[in-house]
XYZ file of C-alpha atoms in Angstrom:
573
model
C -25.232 68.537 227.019
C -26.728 65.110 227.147
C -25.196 64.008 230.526
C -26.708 67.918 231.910
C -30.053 66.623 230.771
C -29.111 63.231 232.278
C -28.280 65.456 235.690
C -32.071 66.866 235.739
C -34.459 64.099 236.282
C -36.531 65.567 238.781
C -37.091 68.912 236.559
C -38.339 66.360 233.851
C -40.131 64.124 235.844
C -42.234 66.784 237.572
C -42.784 68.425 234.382
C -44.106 64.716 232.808
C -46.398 64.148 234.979
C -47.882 67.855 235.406
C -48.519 67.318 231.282
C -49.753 63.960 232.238
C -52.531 65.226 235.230
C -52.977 68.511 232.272
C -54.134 65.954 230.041
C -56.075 64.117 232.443
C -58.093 66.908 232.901
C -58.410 67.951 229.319
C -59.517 64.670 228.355
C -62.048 64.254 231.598
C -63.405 67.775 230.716
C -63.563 67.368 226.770
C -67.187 65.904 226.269
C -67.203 63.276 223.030
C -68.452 64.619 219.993
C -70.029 62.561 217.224
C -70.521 63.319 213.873
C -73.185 61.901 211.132
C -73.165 62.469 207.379
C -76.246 62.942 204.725
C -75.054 62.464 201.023
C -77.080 64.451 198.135
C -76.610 63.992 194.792
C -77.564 67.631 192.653
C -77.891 66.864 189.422
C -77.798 70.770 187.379
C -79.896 69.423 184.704
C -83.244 69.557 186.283
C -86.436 67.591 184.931
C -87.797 68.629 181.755
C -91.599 68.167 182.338
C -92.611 71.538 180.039
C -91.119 72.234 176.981
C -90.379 75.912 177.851
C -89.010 76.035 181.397
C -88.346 78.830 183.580
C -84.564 78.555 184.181
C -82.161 77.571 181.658
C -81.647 73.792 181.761
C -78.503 73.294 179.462
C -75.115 74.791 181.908
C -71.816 74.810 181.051
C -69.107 73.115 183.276
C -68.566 76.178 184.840
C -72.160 77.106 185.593
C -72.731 73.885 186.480
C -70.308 74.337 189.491
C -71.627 77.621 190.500
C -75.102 76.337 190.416
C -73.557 73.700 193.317
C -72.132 76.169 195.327
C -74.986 78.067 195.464
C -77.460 75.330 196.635
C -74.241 74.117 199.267
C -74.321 77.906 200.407
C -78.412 77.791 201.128
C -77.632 74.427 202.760
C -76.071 76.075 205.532
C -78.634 79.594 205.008
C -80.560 81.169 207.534
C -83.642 79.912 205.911
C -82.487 76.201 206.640
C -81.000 76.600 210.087
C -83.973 78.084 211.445
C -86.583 74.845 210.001
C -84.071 72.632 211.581
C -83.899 74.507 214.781
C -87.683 74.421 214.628
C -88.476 70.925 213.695
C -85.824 69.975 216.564
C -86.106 71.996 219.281
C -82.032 72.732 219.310
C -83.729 76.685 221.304
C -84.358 74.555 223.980
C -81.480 72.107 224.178
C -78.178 73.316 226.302
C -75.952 72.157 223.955
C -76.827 74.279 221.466
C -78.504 77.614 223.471
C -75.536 78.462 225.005
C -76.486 77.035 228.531
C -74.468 73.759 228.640
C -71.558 73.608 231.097
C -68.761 71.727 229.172
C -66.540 71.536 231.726
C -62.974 73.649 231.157
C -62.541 76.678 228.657
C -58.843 75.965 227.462
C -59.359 78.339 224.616
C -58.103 82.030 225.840
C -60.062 83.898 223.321
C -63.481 81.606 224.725
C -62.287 82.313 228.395
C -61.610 86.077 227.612
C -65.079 86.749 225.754
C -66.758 85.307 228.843
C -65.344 87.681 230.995
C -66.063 90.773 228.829
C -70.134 89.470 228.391
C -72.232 91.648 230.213
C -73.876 89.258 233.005
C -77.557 89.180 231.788
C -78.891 88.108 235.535
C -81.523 85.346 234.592
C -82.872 83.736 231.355
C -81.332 85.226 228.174
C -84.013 86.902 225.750
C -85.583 84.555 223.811
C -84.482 86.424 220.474
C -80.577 85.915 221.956
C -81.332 82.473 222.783
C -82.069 81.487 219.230
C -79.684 83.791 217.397
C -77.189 82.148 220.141
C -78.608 79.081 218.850
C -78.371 79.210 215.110
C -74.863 80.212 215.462
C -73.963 77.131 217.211
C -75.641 74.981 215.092
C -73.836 76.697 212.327
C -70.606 75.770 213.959
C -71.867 72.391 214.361
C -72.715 71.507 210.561
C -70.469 71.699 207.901
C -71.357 71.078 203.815
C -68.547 69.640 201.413
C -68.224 68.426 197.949
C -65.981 65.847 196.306
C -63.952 67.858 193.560
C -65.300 65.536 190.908
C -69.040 64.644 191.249
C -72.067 66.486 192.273
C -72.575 64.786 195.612
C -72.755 67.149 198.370
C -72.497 66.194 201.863
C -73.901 67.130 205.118
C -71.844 66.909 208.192
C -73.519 67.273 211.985
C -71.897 67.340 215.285
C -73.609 66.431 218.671
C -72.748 64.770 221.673
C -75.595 62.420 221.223
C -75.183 60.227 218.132
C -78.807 60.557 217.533
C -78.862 63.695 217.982
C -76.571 63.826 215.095
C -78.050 61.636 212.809
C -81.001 63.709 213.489
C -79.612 67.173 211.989
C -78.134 65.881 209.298
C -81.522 64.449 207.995
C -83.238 67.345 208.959
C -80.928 69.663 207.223
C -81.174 67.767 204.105
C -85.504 67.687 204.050
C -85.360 71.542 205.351
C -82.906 71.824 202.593
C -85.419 69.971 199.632
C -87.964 72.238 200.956
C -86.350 75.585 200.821
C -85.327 74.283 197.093
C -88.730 73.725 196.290
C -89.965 76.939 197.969
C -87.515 79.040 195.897
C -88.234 77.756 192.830
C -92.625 77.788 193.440
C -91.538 81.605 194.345
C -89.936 82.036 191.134
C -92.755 80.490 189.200
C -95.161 82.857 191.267
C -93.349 85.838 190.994
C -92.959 85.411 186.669
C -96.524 84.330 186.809
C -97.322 88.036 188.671
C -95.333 90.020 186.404
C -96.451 87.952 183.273
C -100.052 88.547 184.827
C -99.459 92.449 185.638
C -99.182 93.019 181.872
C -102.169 91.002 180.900
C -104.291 93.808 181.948
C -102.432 96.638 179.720
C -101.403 94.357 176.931
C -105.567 93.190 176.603
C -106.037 97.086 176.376
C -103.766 97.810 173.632
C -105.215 95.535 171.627
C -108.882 96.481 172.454
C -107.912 99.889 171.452
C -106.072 98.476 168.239
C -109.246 96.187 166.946
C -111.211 99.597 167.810
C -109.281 101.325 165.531
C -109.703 98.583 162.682
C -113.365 98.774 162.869
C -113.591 102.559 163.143
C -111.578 103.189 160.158
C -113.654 100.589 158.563
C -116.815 102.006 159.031
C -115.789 105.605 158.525
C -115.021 104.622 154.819
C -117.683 102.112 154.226
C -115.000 98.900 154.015
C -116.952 96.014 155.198
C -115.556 92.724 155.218
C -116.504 89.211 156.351
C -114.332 86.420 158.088
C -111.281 88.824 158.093
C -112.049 89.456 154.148
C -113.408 92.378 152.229
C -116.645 91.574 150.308
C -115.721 93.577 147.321
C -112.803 91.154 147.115
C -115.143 88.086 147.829
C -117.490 89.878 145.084
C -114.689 90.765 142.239
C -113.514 87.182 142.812
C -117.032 85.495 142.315
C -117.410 87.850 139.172
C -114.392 86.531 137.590
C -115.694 82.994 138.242
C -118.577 83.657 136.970
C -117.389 85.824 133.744
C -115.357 83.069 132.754
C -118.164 80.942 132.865
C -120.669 82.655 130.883
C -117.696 83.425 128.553
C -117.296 79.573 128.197
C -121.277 79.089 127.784
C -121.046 81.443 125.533
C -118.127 79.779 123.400
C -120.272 76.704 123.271
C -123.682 78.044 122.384
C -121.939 79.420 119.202
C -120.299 76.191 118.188
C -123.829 74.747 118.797
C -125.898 77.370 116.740
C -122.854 77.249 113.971
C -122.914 73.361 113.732
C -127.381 73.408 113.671
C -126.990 75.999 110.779
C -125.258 73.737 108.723
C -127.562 70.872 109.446
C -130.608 70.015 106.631
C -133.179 67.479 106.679
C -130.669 65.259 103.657
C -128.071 65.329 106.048
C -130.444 64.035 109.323
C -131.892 61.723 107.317
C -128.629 60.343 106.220
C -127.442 59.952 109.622
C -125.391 62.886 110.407
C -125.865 64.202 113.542
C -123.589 66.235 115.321
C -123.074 65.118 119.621
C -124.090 68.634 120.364
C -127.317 68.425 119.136
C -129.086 66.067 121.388
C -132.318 65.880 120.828
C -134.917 62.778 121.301
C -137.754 64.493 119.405
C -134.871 64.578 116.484
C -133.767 61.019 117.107
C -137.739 59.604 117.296
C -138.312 61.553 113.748
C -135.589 60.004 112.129
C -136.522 56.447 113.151
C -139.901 56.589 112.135
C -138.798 58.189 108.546
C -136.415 55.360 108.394
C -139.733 53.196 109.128
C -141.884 54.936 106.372
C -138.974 54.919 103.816
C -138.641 51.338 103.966
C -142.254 50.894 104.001
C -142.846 52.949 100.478
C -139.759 51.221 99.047
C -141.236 47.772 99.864
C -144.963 48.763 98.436
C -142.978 50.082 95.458
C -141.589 46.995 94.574
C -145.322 45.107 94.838
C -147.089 47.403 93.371
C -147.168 49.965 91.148
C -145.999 53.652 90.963
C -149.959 54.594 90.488
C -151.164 52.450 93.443
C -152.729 54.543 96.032
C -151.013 52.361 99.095
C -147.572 53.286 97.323
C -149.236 57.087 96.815
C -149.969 57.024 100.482
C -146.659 55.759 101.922
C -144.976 58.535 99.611
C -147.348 60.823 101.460
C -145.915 59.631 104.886
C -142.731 60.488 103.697
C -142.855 63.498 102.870
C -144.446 64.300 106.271
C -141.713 62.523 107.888
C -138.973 64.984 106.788
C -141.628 67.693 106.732
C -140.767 67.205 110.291
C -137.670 66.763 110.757
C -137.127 70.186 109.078
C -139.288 71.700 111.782
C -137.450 70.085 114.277
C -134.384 71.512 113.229
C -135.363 74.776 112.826
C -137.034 74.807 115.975
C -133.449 73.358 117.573
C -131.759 76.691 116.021
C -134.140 78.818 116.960
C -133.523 77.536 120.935
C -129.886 78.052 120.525
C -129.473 81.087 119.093
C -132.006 82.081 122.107
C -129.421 80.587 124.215
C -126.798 82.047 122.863
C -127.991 85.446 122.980
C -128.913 84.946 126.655
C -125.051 84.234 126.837
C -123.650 87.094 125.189
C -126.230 89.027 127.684
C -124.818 87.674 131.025
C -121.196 87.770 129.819
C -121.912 91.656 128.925
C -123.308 92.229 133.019
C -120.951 89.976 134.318
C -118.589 92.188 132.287
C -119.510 95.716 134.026
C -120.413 94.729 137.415
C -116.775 93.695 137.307
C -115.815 96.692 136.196
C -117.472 98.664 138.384
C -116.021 96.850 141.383
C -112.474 97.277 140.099
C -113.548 101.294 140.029
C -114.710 100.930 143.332
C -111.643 99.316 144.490
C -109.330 101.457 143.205
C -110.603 104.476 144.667
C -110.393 102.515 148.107
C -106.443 101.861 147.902
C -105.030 104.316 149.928
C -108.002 103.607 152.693
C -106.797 100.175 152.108
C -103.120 100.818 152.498
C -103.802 102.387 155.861
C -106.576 99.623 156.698
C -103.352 97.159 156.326
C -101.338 99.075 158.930
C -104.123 98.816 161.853
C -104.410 95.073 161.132
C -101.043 94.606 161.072
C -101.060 96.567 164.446
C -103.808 94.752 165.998
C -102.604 91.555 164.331
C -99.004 91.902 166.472
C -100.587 93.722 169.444
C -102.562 89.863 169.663
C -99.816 87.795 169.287
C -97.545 89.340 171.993
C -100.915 89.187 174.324
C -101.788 85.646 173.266
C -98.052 84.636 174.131
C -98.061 86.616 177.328
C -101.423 84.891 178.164
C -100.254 81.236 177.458
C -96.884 81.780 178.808
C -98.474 83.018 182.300
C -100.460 80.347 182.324
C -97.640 77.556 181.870
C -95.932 79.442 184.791
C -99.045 79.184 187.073
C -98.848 75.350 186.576
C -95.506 75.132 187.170
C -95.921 76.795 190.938
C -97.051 73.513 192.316
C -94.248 71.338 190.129
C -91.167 70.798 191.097
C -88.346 70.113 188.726
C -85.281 70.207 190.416
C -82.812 66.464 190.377
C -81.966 66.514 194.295
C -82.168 63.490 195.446
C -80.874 62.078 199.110
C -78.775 58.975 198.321
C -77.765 58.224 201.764
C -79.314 59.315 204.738
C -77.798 59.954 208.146
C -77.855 57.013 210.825
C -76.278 57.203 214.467
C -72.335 56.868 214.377
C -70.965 54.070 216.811
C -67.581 55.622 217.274
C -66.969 59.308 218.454
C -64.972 61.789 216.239
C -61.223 63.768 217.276
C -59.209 62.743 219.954
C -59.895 59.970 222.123
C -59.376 60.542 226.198
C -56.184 58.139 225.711
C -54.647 59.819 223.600
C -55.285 63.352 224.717
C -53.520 61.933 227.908
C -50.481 60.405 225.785
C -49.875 64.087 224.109
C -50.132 65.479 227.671
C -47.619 62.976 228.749
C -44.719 63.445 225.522
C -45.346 67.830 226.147
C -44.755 67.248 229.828
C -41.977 64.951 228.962
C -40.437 67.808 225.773
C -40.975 70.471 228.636
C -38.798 68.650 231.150
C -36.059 68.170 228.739
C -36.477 71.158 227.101
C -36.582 73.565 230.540
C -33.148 71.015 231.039
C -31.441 72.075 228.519
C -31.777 75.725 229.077
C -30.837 75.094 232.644
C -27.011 73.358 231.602
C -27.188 76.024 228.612
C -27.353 78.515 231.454
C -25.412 76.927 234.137
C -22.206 76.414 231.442
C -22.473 80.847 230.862
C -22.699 81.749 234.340
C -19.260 78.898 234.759
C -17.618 80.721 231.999
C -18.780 84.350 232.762
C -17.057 83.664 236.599
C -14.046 81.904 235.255
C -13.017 84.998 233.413
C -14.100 87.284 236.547
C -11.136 85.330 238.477
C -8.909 85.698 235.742
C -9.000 89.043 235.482
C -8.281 89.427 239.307
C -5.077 87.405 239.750
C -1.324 88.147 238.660
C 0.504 87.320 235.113
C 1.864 83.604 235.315
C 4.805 85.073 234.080
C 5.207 87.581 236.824
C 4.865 84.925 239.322
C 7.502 83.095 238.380
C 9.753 84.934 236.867
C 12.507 83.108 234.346
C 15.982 84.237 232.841
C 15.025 85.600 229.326
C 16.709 83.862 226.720
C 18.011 85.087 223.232
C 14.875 83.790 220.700
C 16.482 81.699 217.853
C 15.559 83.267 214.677
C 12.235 81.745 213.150
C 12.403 79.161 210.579
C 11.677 80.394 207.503
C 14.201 79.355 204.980
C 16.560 76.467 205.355
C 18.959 78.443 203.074
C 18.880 81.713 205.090
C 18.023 80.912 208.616
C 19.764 77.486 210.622
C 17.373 75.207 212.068
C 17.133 74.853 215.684
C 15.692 72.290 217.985
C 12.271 72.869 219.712
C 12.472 73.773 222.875
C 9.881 73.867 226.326
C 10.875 77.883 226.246
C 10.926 78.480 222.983
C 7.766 79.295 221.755
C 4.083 78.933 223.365
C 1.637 76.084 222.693
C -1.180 77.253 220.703
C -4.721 76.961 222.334
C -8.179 77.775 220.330
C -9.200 80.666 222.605
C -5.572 82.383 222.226
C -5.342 85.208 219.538
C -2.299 84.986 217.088
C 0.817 86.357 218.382
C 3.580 88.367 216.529
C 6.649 86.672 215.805
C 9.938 88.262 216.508
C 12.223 89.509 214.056
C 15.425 88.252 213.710
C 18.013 89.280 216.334
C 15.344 89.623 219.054
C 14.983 87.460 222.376
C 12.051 85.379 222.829
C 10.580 85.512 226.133
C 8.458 82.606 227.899
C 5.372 82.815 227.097
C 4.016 79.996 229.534
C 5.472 78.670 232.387
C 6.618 75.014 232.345
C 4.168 71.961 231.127
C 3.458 70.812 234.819
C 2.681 74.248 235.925
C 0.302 75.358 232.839
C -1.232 71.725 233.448
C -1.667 72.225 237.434
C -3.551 75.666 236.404
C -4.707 74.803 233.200
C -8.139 77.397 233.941
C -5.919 80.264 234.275
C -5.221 82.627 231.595
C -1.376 83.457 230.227
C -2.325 86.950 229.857
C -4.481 89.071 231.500
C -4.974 91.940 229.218
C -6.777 89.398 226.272
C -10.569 88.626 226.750
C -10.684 85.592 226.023
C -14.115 83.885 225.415
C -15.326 80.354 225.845
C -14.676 77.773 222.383
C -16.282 78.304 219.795
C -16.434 74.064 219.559
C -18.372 74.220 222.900
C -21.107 76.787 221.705
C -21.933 75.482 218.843
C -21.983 71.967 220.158
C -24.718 73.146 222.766
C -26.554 75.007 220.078
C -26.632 71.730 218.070
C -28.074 69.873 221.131
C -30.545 72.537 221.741
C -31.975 72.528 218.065
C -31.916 68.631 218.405
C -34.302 68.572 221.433
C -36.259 71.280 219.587
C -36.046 68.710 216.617
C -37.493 65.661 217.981
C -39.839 68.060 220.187
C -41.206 69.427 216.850
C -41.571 65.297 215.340
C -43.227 64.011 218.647
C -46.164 67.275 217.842
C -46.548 66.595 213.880
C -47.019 62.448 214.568
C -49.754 63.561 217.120
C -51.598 65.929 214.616
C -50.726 62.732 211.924
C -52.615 60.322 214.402
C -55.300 62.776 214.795
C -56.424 63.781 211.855
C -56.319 59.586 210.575
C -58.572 59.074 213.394
């Protein structure tokens, strides 16, 4: 098989160097491509600037990734496309509107679209230019993440480097502000809804305070800083009871301790703490005074001498006085006391008469509880709708989500895929497994029709046997058992060689004559192509099949190799 490839060199030669001129013109057609990168790190945990956000901040690990795909999925939106087509131009540049001659279609689904498009004659619409556009920029771009961080990258193709670099970084700002749009849209639309209720939850509780106060005035319940003034009243007669009770406690210790008190016992120097009273204290200094004084004169002179007479006199006066004083001290407190008893007794049945009025106001009450309570809840839920609505406004024009750009896009220096040289060397090695490969089947092919005509001839001529017919001879009988049969020498006549293509012939029995089964060595050697007999089909070896088929699936082999290394080489580059 090897020397019928060796036999074809012009078949592989021509077929080398039409891959070789193919890949010439692939690789003068293909225009380079170069491709830029933007890196983004999203961080799920966004900034906590309120204390109640909007969206949930703490994610699982599983959220967490969802939340990613979901912001790589806008990244390549409509939303985003479209600012970047904007901001750029890309509607009016040929390589992305659809106008740009690359040079050759090799793709036959490409080539066969063309040639089904309806020929527009002129300028496309301008609606079909940029829906032409944004689905070639979507081609173009490409968003990836590395299976264990949050960084996100954006790849852009162009034929311009800057151009490249360009989309990238424009992708990743239109993608920050789409981010920021959604979630100020969000705020917004929880700040409308929050502020749609407002309106009916202000009314309920209008019509709930309304309520409270009607009720209130229908049963004559009036209250004052959220309290009822019989309950302000009841309470400020129990303070007040309990004090005249107490004054009234005291006053009769007082007027018990004076009515025990005589003018001996002042005089003596007993004088209770409740009693304080200067007139009391002056009057029993200035007895003390005169008492000395008549005890002094009494002493001098004698008990008959009108200065001694006259202090006695003073005396007397003395606690003349002081017994008016005290009686005049009882008299105040039993005034007191009875004033007491008095206020105690009113304090007594105004109380009263509020705890009456009170009780026949319980089931009024009861029900009075159940519209505050009603009103009360009715506020809260408004009050928290109100603040929470609020918060939500503010957060409109706040943005809390962790995106950050961590390296931007710059110009590449090298282009990406194939380069021209080597788009020319895989032209060259398919030309080259062509040639040997449109080889092989050639000898494959040549070596069937050989065989297919060498047994056309056969079948056309004579038996070798007939030709030249020989004596028959008696066959020795086959050697089967040294005991039973007698050996015999081999003979040229006696029995056939055996070739592979021959099928197994029956032996003779013994007794029977063998007959020649192929004519002498130099004759079967000097017609070695003919067949000994004509009625067999014989077939070509079964060696020399399968030894082509093994050289076929080598080429096919190393053909196979030569592709993977150049996918290999590509994909590294």
């Amino acid at each position: 098989m090897l020397m019928r490839v060796v036999r074809s060199p012009w078949t592989i030669l021509i077929c080398t160097v039409a891959g070789t001129a193919l890949g010439v013109v692939v690789a003068l057609n293909t225009p380079k491509v170069y491709e830029a990168a933007t890196d983004l790190l999203i961080d799920p945990r966004d900034l906590q600037i309120l204390d109640r956000e909007i969206s949930q901040s703490g994610l699982s690990s599983d959220a967490a990734l969802a939340l990613i795909q979901n912001q790589m999925r806008i990244m390549t939106s409509g939303n985003v496309l479209n600012k970047v087509v904007d901001q750029l131009g890309l509607q009016d540049d040929p390589e992305f509107n659809g106008q740009a001659s690359s040079g050759i279609d090799l793709n036959p689904l490409n080539r066969l679209r063309a040639a089904l498009a309806p020929d527009d004659n002129g300028a496309p619409n301008p609606a079909i230019r940029r829906t032409m556009t944004i689905q070639n920029l979507q081609r173009h771009v490409q968003v990836t993440r590395d299976s264990a961080t949050f960084v996100v990258t954006i790849w852009a193709k162009a034929q311009d480097p800057e151009k490249a670099a360009r989309i990238a970084n424009t992708m990743s700002s239109a993608f920050l502000e789409t981010s920021a749009r959604f979630q100020a849209e969000t705020a917004g639309r929880a700040t409308s809804e929050l502020t749609g209720r407002l309106d009916e939850l202000r009314g309920s509780v209008e019509d709930a305070e309304r309520k409270v106060e009607t009720f209130k005035a229908e049963n004559g319940i009036v209250d004052a800083q959220g309290r009822l003034i019989t309950d302000d009243e009841i309470l400020k007669l129990n303070d007040q009871l309990s004090t005249a009770r107490a004054r009234t406690a005291e006053l009769k210790a007082r007027a018990a301790t004076v009515g025990t008190l005589n003018v001996d016992a002042v005089v003596g120097g007993i004088l209770p703490e409740q009693i304080n009273s200067n007139v009391l204290a002056q009057l029993r200094a200035q007895y003390a005074a005169l008492r000395q004084e008549a005890d002094r004169l009494a002493v001098r002179l004698g008990p008959r001498h009108p200065q001694r007479l006259a202090a006695d006199v003073q005396v007397g006066s003395a606690r003349d006085q002081i017994a008016q004083e005290l009686r005049r001290i009882n008299s105040s407190v039993q005034v007191e006391l009875s004033r007491a008893q008095q206020l105690e007794k009113d304090l007594s049945g105004r109380l009263e008469t509020l705890k009456t009025r009170q009780g026949d106001l319980s089931g009024e009450r009861v029900t009075l509880r159940e519209l505050e309570r009603d009103a009360a809840s009715k506020r809260a839920v408004y009050e928290a709708f109100l603040l929470r609505s609020r918060e939500t406004g503010e957060q409109e024009n706040i943005n809390t989500a962790n995106i950050n750009i961590i390296s931007p896009a710059s110009a590449p220096l090298q282009s990406s895929g194939l380069s021209r040289a080597k788009i020319v060397l895989i032209g060259l090695i398919l030309g080259l497994g062509a040639g040997i490969g449109l080889a092989l089947l050639r000898g494959v092919w040549d070596s069937l029709r050989q065989n297919a005509t060498a047994r056309s001839g056969q079948r056309r001529q004579p038996p070798v046997a007939a030709a030249t017919p020989q004596p028959a001879r008696v066959a020795a009988p086959p050697v089967q058992d040294s005991s039973i049969y007698p050996a015999r020498a081999p003979s040229l006549k006696s029995e056939a060689p055996h070739f592979p293509w021959q099928a197994t012939q029956e032996q003779p029995q013994p007794g029977q004559q063998w007959h020649d089964a192929v004519p002498p060595f130099s004759i079967y050697a000097a017609q070695s192509a003919q067949r000994l007999d004509p009625a067999q089909n014989v077939q070509p070896t079964a060696g020399f099949e399968r030894s082509a088929v093994e050289e076929i699936r080598a080429s096919l082999r190393e053909f196979r190799e030569a592709v993977e290394d150049l996918k290999e080489s590509r994909r590294r580059s």
